[in-house]
Amino acid sequence: MPNPADSADQSSSGAYARAGVDIDAADRAVDLMKVWVEKARRPEMLGGLGGFAGLFDASALTSYKRPLLATSTDGVGTKVAVAQMMAKHDTIGFDLVGMVVDDLVVCGAEPLFMTDYIATGKVVPERIAAIVKGIAEACVEAGCALVGGETAEHPGLLAPDEYDVAGATTGVVEADALLGPGRVRPGDVVIAMASSGLHSNGYSLARHVFFTQAGWTVDRHVDDLGRTLGEELLEPTRIYTKAGLALARETRTHAMAHVTGGGLANNLARVMPPELRATLDRATWQPAPVFDVVRTLGDVSQADLEATLNCGVGMVALTAPDSVDAALARLADFGIDAWVAGEVDVDPDLKGTVRLEGQHPGW
């Protein structure tokens, strides 16, 4: 979020304004976003918007025997270009929050608080407030406090209508509850959780296919998608935080993988011990139509598609067989479509590999 002016004598009529930085606009943006930031609080959050640092009461960690802090930093990549094309800025925050909080959840950590950073060519208060609105609403969905942030005006570096967003979050997990490769066992079941669409990865490929190769525009209605291209591409990232924490706490789930850049196999491989492998059957799920449209319209090979996009799976859990039914039922409680996609066995090559076999229905 914007900081106050550096000194009291700076104003939008001074030299700074003539250089392209509007302090008054930044102050108006702060006023507009306050209502949204206030909604994204936790009881441990101290103070309000406008301080130099966000404060979080660490005494909340005294109930842990050995608390491990976890942190994650990310952005949303070139998906912001679609938001700018659509002039719709109140959903990109879900993509930002989803990228960082669910990177924590895979190790069983609860996200505690988050900060954001918005860089723009020109501060338009209503636009900045809309971005922060999405961030705050997503933090509420994830159970995470939005404790502060920064908005930087970069005239000459970014065009007036351009912006980029990034964020960082901190969470905590009990040491003996930490999920990861060391817990994975032969016979574990691979539970796949449906994505809401492309999420926030692979947009350079998608934009190349749709805008460069095909020459489509965001307002083009695509029958296979049932809506305009822009509406499809701007679909917010699904946030798995609360569902993932429920699996970690209530079932014998040993590891989770957040399917982001690199696709399903590459991200699942990050939580596989070298002596085991996971085999997934593509026939167990039908990716949303947008993935097939990218594949066929852009003549993209399945290998390239799977190495770039999530192909319908946004999160994966490796769960003990006797907990699978409970895990699926718990995910259903959170409105997440999930299914058994494969299993874990011994890897004779000791590479910790992930294999995708079979074919998606209709592909």
XYZ file of C-alpha atoms in Angstrom:
363
model
C 0.000 0.000 0.000
C 1.234 3.558 -0.573
C 3.364 5.213 2.052
C 2.547 8.800 3.064
C 4.468 11.594 1.387
C 8.163 11.697 2.267
C 7.755 15.164 3.787
C 4.929 17.520 4.531
C 5.915 20.057 1.888
C 5.610 17.626 -1.021
C 2.398 17.962 -3.032
C 1.094 17.087 -6.457
C 1.787 20.659 -7.580
C 5.518 20.400 -6.858
C 8.573 19.047 -8.621
C 7.735 15.454 -7.758
C 4.388 15.761 -9.537
C 6.038 17.314 -12.570
C 8.290 14.230 -12.647
C 5.174 12.062 -12.786
C 4.603 11.019 -9.148
C 1.259 12.037 -7.660
C 1.420 11.953 -3.847
C -2.173 13.134 -3.513
C -3.382 10.225 -5.651
C -1.445 7.823 -3.441
C -3.122 9.243 -0.355
C -6.552 8.883 -1.978
C -5.726 5.272 -2.845
C -4.942 4.590 0.815
C -8.298 6.048 1.861
C -10.157 3.900 -0.677
C -8.414 0.651 0.254
C -8.745 1.009 4.034
C -12.154 -0.623 4.155
C -10.845 -3.715 2.356
C -7.645 -4.039 4.356
C -9.657 -3.825 7.556
C -11.612 -6.918 6.501
C -8.408 -8.950 6.151
C -7.421 -8.922 9.822
C -6.639 -11.615 12.339
C -6.807 -11.088 16.126
C -2.998 -11.164 16.263
C -2.640 -8.172 13.926
C -1.668 -4.928 15.667
C -2.163 -1.396 14.411
C -3.686 -0.315 11.146
C -2.871 0.914 7.695
C -0.213 3.587 7.320
C 2.591 2.457 9.609
C 6.120 1.773 8.457
C 5.808 -1.939 9.302
C 3.006 -4.429 9.768
C 2.817 -5.927 13.262
C 1.726 -9.435 14.229
C 1.609 -10.683 17.820
C 4.086 -13.600 17.940
C 2.773 -14.740 21.329
C 0.251 -16.643 19.239
C 3.071 -19.138 18.610
C 3.547 -20.012 22.287
C 1.041 -22.848 21.955
C 3.449 -24.635 19.612
C 6.083 -27.028 20.948
C 8.528 -26.298 18.149
C 7.098 -23.795 15.666
C 8.704 -23.620 12.243
C 8.188 -20.411 10.288
C 7.576 -20.759 6.558
C 7.675 -17.994 3.970
C 6.831 -17.621 0.299
C 7.171 -14.813 -2.256
C 5.638 -14.688 -5.732
C 3.762 -12.650 -8.303
C 1.131 -13.385 -10.945
C 3.256 -13.055 -14.072
C 1.771 -11.835 -17.318
C -1.810 -12.475 -16.242
C -1.803 -8.817 -15.193
C -1.763 -7.964 -18.909
C -5.185 -9.607 -19.264
C -6.557 -7.655 -16.306
C -5.308 -4.472 -17.949
C -6.870 -5.418 -21.293
C -10.180 -6.106 -19.517
C -9.922 -3.030 -17.278
C -10.955 -5.362 -14.465
C -8.621 -5.284 -11.499
C -10.526 -6.719 -8.506
C -9.736 -10.405 -9.098
C -5.993 -10.396 -9.761
C -5.488 -10.303 -5.992
C -6.862 -13.834 -5.724
C -4.151 -14.965 -8.106
C -1.473 -13.267 -6.032
C -2.673 -14.659 -2.727
C -3.212 -18.139 -4.156
C 0.337 -18.239 -5.466
C 1.932 -17.537 -2.094
C -0.358 -19.024 0.572
C -0.727 -22.415 -1.077
C 3.026 -22.735 -1.402
C 3.019 -22.724 2.405
C 0.131 -25.121 2.816
C 1.941 -27.916 0.980
C 4.234 -28.336 3.984
C 1.322 -28.118 6.403
C 1.962 -24.493 7.391
C -0.880 -22.133 8.247
C -0.456 -18.723 6.565
C -0.466 -16.027 9.238
C 0.072 -12.733 7.455
C 0.863 -11.258 4.071
C 2.267 -8.081 2.530
C 1.801 -6.895 -1.045
C 3.728 -4.740 -3.507
C 2.142 -2.926 -6.448
C 4.284 -1.107 -9.029
C 2.468 1.115 -11.511
C 3.200 3.794 -14.056
C 0.526 6.068 -12.596
C -1.421 5.735 -9.364
C -5.114 5.698 -10.184
C -6.699 5.452 -6.731
C -9.752 3.463 -7.839
C -7.585 0.939 -9.699
C -5.181 0.458 -6.791
C -8.116 0.077 -4.401
C -9.670 -2.561 -6.680
C -6.431 -4.565 -6.727
C -6.146 -4.395 -2.937
C -9.824 -5.339 -2.602
C -9.085 -8.624 -4.371
C -5.987 -9.239 -2.258
C -7.910 -8.590 0.962
C -10.865 -10.781 -0.009
C -8.504 -13.615 -0.927
C -6.671 -13.225 2.383
C -10.007 -13.622 4.165
C -10.654 -16.808 2.187
C -7.217 -18.114 3.158
C -7.534 -17.073 6.811
C -4.497 -14.825 6.449
C -4.059 -11.234 7.669
C -3.050 -8.489 5.240
C -0.711 -6.503 7.479
C 0.727 -3.995 5.011
C 2.291 -3.344 1.669
C 3.599 -0.752 -0.732
C 2.476 0.949 -3.908
C 5.251 2.460 -6.014
C 4.658 4.902 -8.855
C 7.233 4.394 -11.624
C 6.646 6.958 -14.401
C 8.902 6.393 -17.373
C 9.494 2.776 -16.401
C 5.878 1.629 -16.704
C 3.153 3.106 -18.902
C 0.356 4.932 -17.035
C -2.034 1.968 -17.354
C 0.566 -0.707 -16.563
C 1.172 -2.328 -13.199
C 2.652 -5.430 -11.643
C 1.865 -7.092 -8.324
C 3.848 -9.289 -5.962
C 3.498 -10.452 -2.402
C 5.034 -12.376 0.440
C 3.480 -14.410 3.222
C 4.638 -15.990 6.452
C 3.155 -19.053 8.116
C 3.828 -21.566 10.849
C 3.786 -25.329 11.242
C 4.572 -27.597 14.174
C 7.900 -29.309 13.494
C 6.564 -32.820 13.981
C 3.615 -32.048 11.656
C 5.787 -30.900 8.756
C 4.709 -32.518 5.471
C 7.151 -33.472 2.742
C 9.081 -36.186 0.910
C 10.296 -37.833 4.104
C 6.744 -38.892 4.965
C 5.777 -40.354 1.582
C 5.396 -44.144 1.534
C 4.809 -46.858 -1.096
C 1.080 -47.348 -1.509
C 0.204 -43.699 -0.889
C -2.652 -42.542 -3.089
C -2.416 -39.496 -5.340
C -5.450 -37.267 -4.806
C -5.879 -34.579 -7.459
C -7.788 -31.366 -6.772
C -9.386 -29.550 -9.689
C -8.077 -26.164 -10.748
C -10.428 -23.306 -11.570
C -8.690 -22.772 -14.912
C -5.235 -21.659 -15.942
C -4.626 -20.109 -12.504
C -1.539 -17.840 -12.879
C 0.991 -19.876 -14.799
C 1.608 -20.380 -18.495
C 0.086 -17.066 -19.555
C 2.976 -16.292 -21.881
C 2.048 -19.442 -23.814
C -1.706 -18.779 -23.624
C -1.335 -15.155 -24.697
C 0.910 -16.183 -27.589
C -1.625 -18.759 -28.797
C -4.724 -16.587 -28.430
C -3.476 -13.095 -29.223
C -0.454 -13.618 -31.475
C -1.141 -16.837 -33.372
C -4.944 -16.706 -33.554
C -5.371 -12.924 -33.401
C -8.269 -13.197 -30.965
C -9.342 -10.375 -28.653
C -10.466 -10.548 -25.040
C -14.060 -9.716 -25.988
C -14.343 -12.649 -28.416
C -17.026 -15.132 -27.323
C -15.652 -18.665 -27.502
C -18.355 -21.328 -27.715
C -16.133 -24.057 -26.283
C -15.538 -21.895 -23.215
C -19.120 -20.669 -22.864
C -17.950 -17.090 -22.322
C -15.554 -14.506 -23.665
C -11.865 -15.226 -23.906
C -11.084 -12.452 -21.439
C -13.521 -13.818 -18.866
C -11.907 -17.236 -19.143
C -8.349 -15.965 -18.886
C -9.192 -13.766 -15.912
C -10.820 -16.595 -13.911
C -9.291 -16.263 -10.414
C -6.918 -18.856 -9.018
C -8.582 -21.320 -6.667
C -7.311 -21.056 -3.101
C -6.816 -24.434 -1.404
C -5.533 -23.159 1.941
C -8.254 -24.145 4.376
C -8.948 -27.444 2.615
C -5.244 -28.295 2.535
C -4.854 -27.512 6.241
C -7.840 -29.732 7.001
C -6.178 -32.625 5.160
C -2.912 -32.033 6.990
C -4.576 -31.977 10.396
C -7.370 -34.503 10.026
C -6.087 -37.209 7.648
C -2.918 -39.174 7.069
C -1.806 -36.959 4.223
C 1.981 -37.147 3.899
C 2.785 -34.498 1.284
C 1.134 -31.996 -1.027
C 2.222 -30.274 -4.220
C 0.979 -26.915 -5.486
C 0.757 -27.152 -9.274
C 2.211 -23.878 -10.547
C 4.942 -23.132 -13.106
C 6.284 -26.332 -14.630
C 3.036 -28.259 -14.576
C 1.729 -31.271 -12.709
C 4.551 -33.800 -13.044
C 7.366 -31.369 -12.320
C 5.738 -29.963 -9.201
C 4.705 -33.346 -7.829
C 8.282 -34.558 -8.340
C 9.431 -31.872 -5.877
C 7.853 -33.837 -2.991
C 8.854 -37.314 -4.143
C 11.722 -39.108 -2.341
C 14.262 -40.605 -4.771
C 13.337 -44.205 -4.013
C 9.662 -43.753 -4.928
C 7.654 -42.775 -7.989
C 4.119 -41.612 -8.595
C 2.076 -42.833 -11.538
C -1.004 -40.850 -12.575
C -3.690 -41.888 -15.043
C -4.875 -39.050 -17.298
C -8.099 -40.968 -17.941
C -9.245 -40.131 -14.395
C -10.008 -36.518 -15.243
C -11.213 -34.241 -18.011
C -9.350 -30.899 -18.061
C -11.467 -27.789 -18.455
C -12.086 -26.814 -22.108
C -9.560 -23.971 -22.057
C -6.665 -26.443 -21.956
C -7.882 -28.279 -25.039
C -8.461 -24.975 -26.830
C -4.854 -23.930 -26.157
C -3.652 -27.352 -27.330
C -5.606 -27.495 -30.565
C -5.630 -23.807 -31.533
C -1.915 -23.410 -30.921
C -0.934 -26.892 -32.123
C 0.823 -27.355 -28.777
C 2.132 -30.825 -28.042
C 0.820 -32.582 -24.962
C 4.344 -32.661 -23.530
C 4.690 -28.870 -23.874
C 1.195 -28.306 -22.515
C 1.820 -30.447 -19.442
C 5.188 -28.803 -18.801
C 3.607 -25.341 -18.841
C -0.028 -25.450 -17.668
C -1.720 -27.196 -14.744
C -4.007 -29.118 -17.149
C -6.891 -29.164 -14.702
C -5.109 -30.040 -11.448
C -4.224 -27.206 -9.088
C -3.128 -29.160 -6.018
C -2.145 -32.753 -5.279
C -2.119 -34.678 -1.989
C -0.251 -37.913 -1.279
C -2.431 -39.686 1.259
C -2.355 -43.046 3.040
C -4.897 -45.496 1.558
C -6.941 -45.694 4.759
C -7.444 -41.902 4.724
C -8.484 -41.461 1.107
C -12.245 -41.585 1.667
C -12.009 -39.127 4.546
C -9.788 -36.826 2.495
C -12.141 -36.815 -0.487
C -15.119 -36.165 1.778
C -13.301 -33.293 3.490
C -12.382 -31.714 0.169
C -16.018 -31.983 -0.905
C -16.953 -30.079 2.263
C -14.873 -27.195 0.925
C -16.479 -27.397 -2.516
C -13.357 -28.770 -4.184
C -13.768 -31.409 -6.873
C -11.185 -34.108 -6.148
C -10.466 -37.656 -7.266
C -7.967 -40.500 -7.052
C -5.528 -39.959 -9.922
C -2.803 -42.515 -9.170
C -0.555 -44.109 -6.612
C 2.993 -44.256 -5.283
C 5.272 -47.258 -5.610
C 8.982 -48.097 -5.562
C 11.090 -46.423 -8.261
C 13.614 -48.948 -9.594
C 15.681 -46.120 -11.087
C 15.860 -44.184 -7.779
C 14.945 -40.894 -9.479
C 11.789 -39.886 -7.630
C 9.933 -39.723 -10.914
C 6.357 -38.846 -11.774
C 4.748 -40.540 -14.748
C 1.557 -39.531 -16.561
C -0.072 -42.400 -18.416
C -3.171 -42.868 -20.541
C -5.173 -40.106 -22.175
C -7.736 -37.550 -21.078
C -11.267 -38.382 -22.208
C -11.914 -36.883 -25.629
C -8.296 -35.917 -26.330
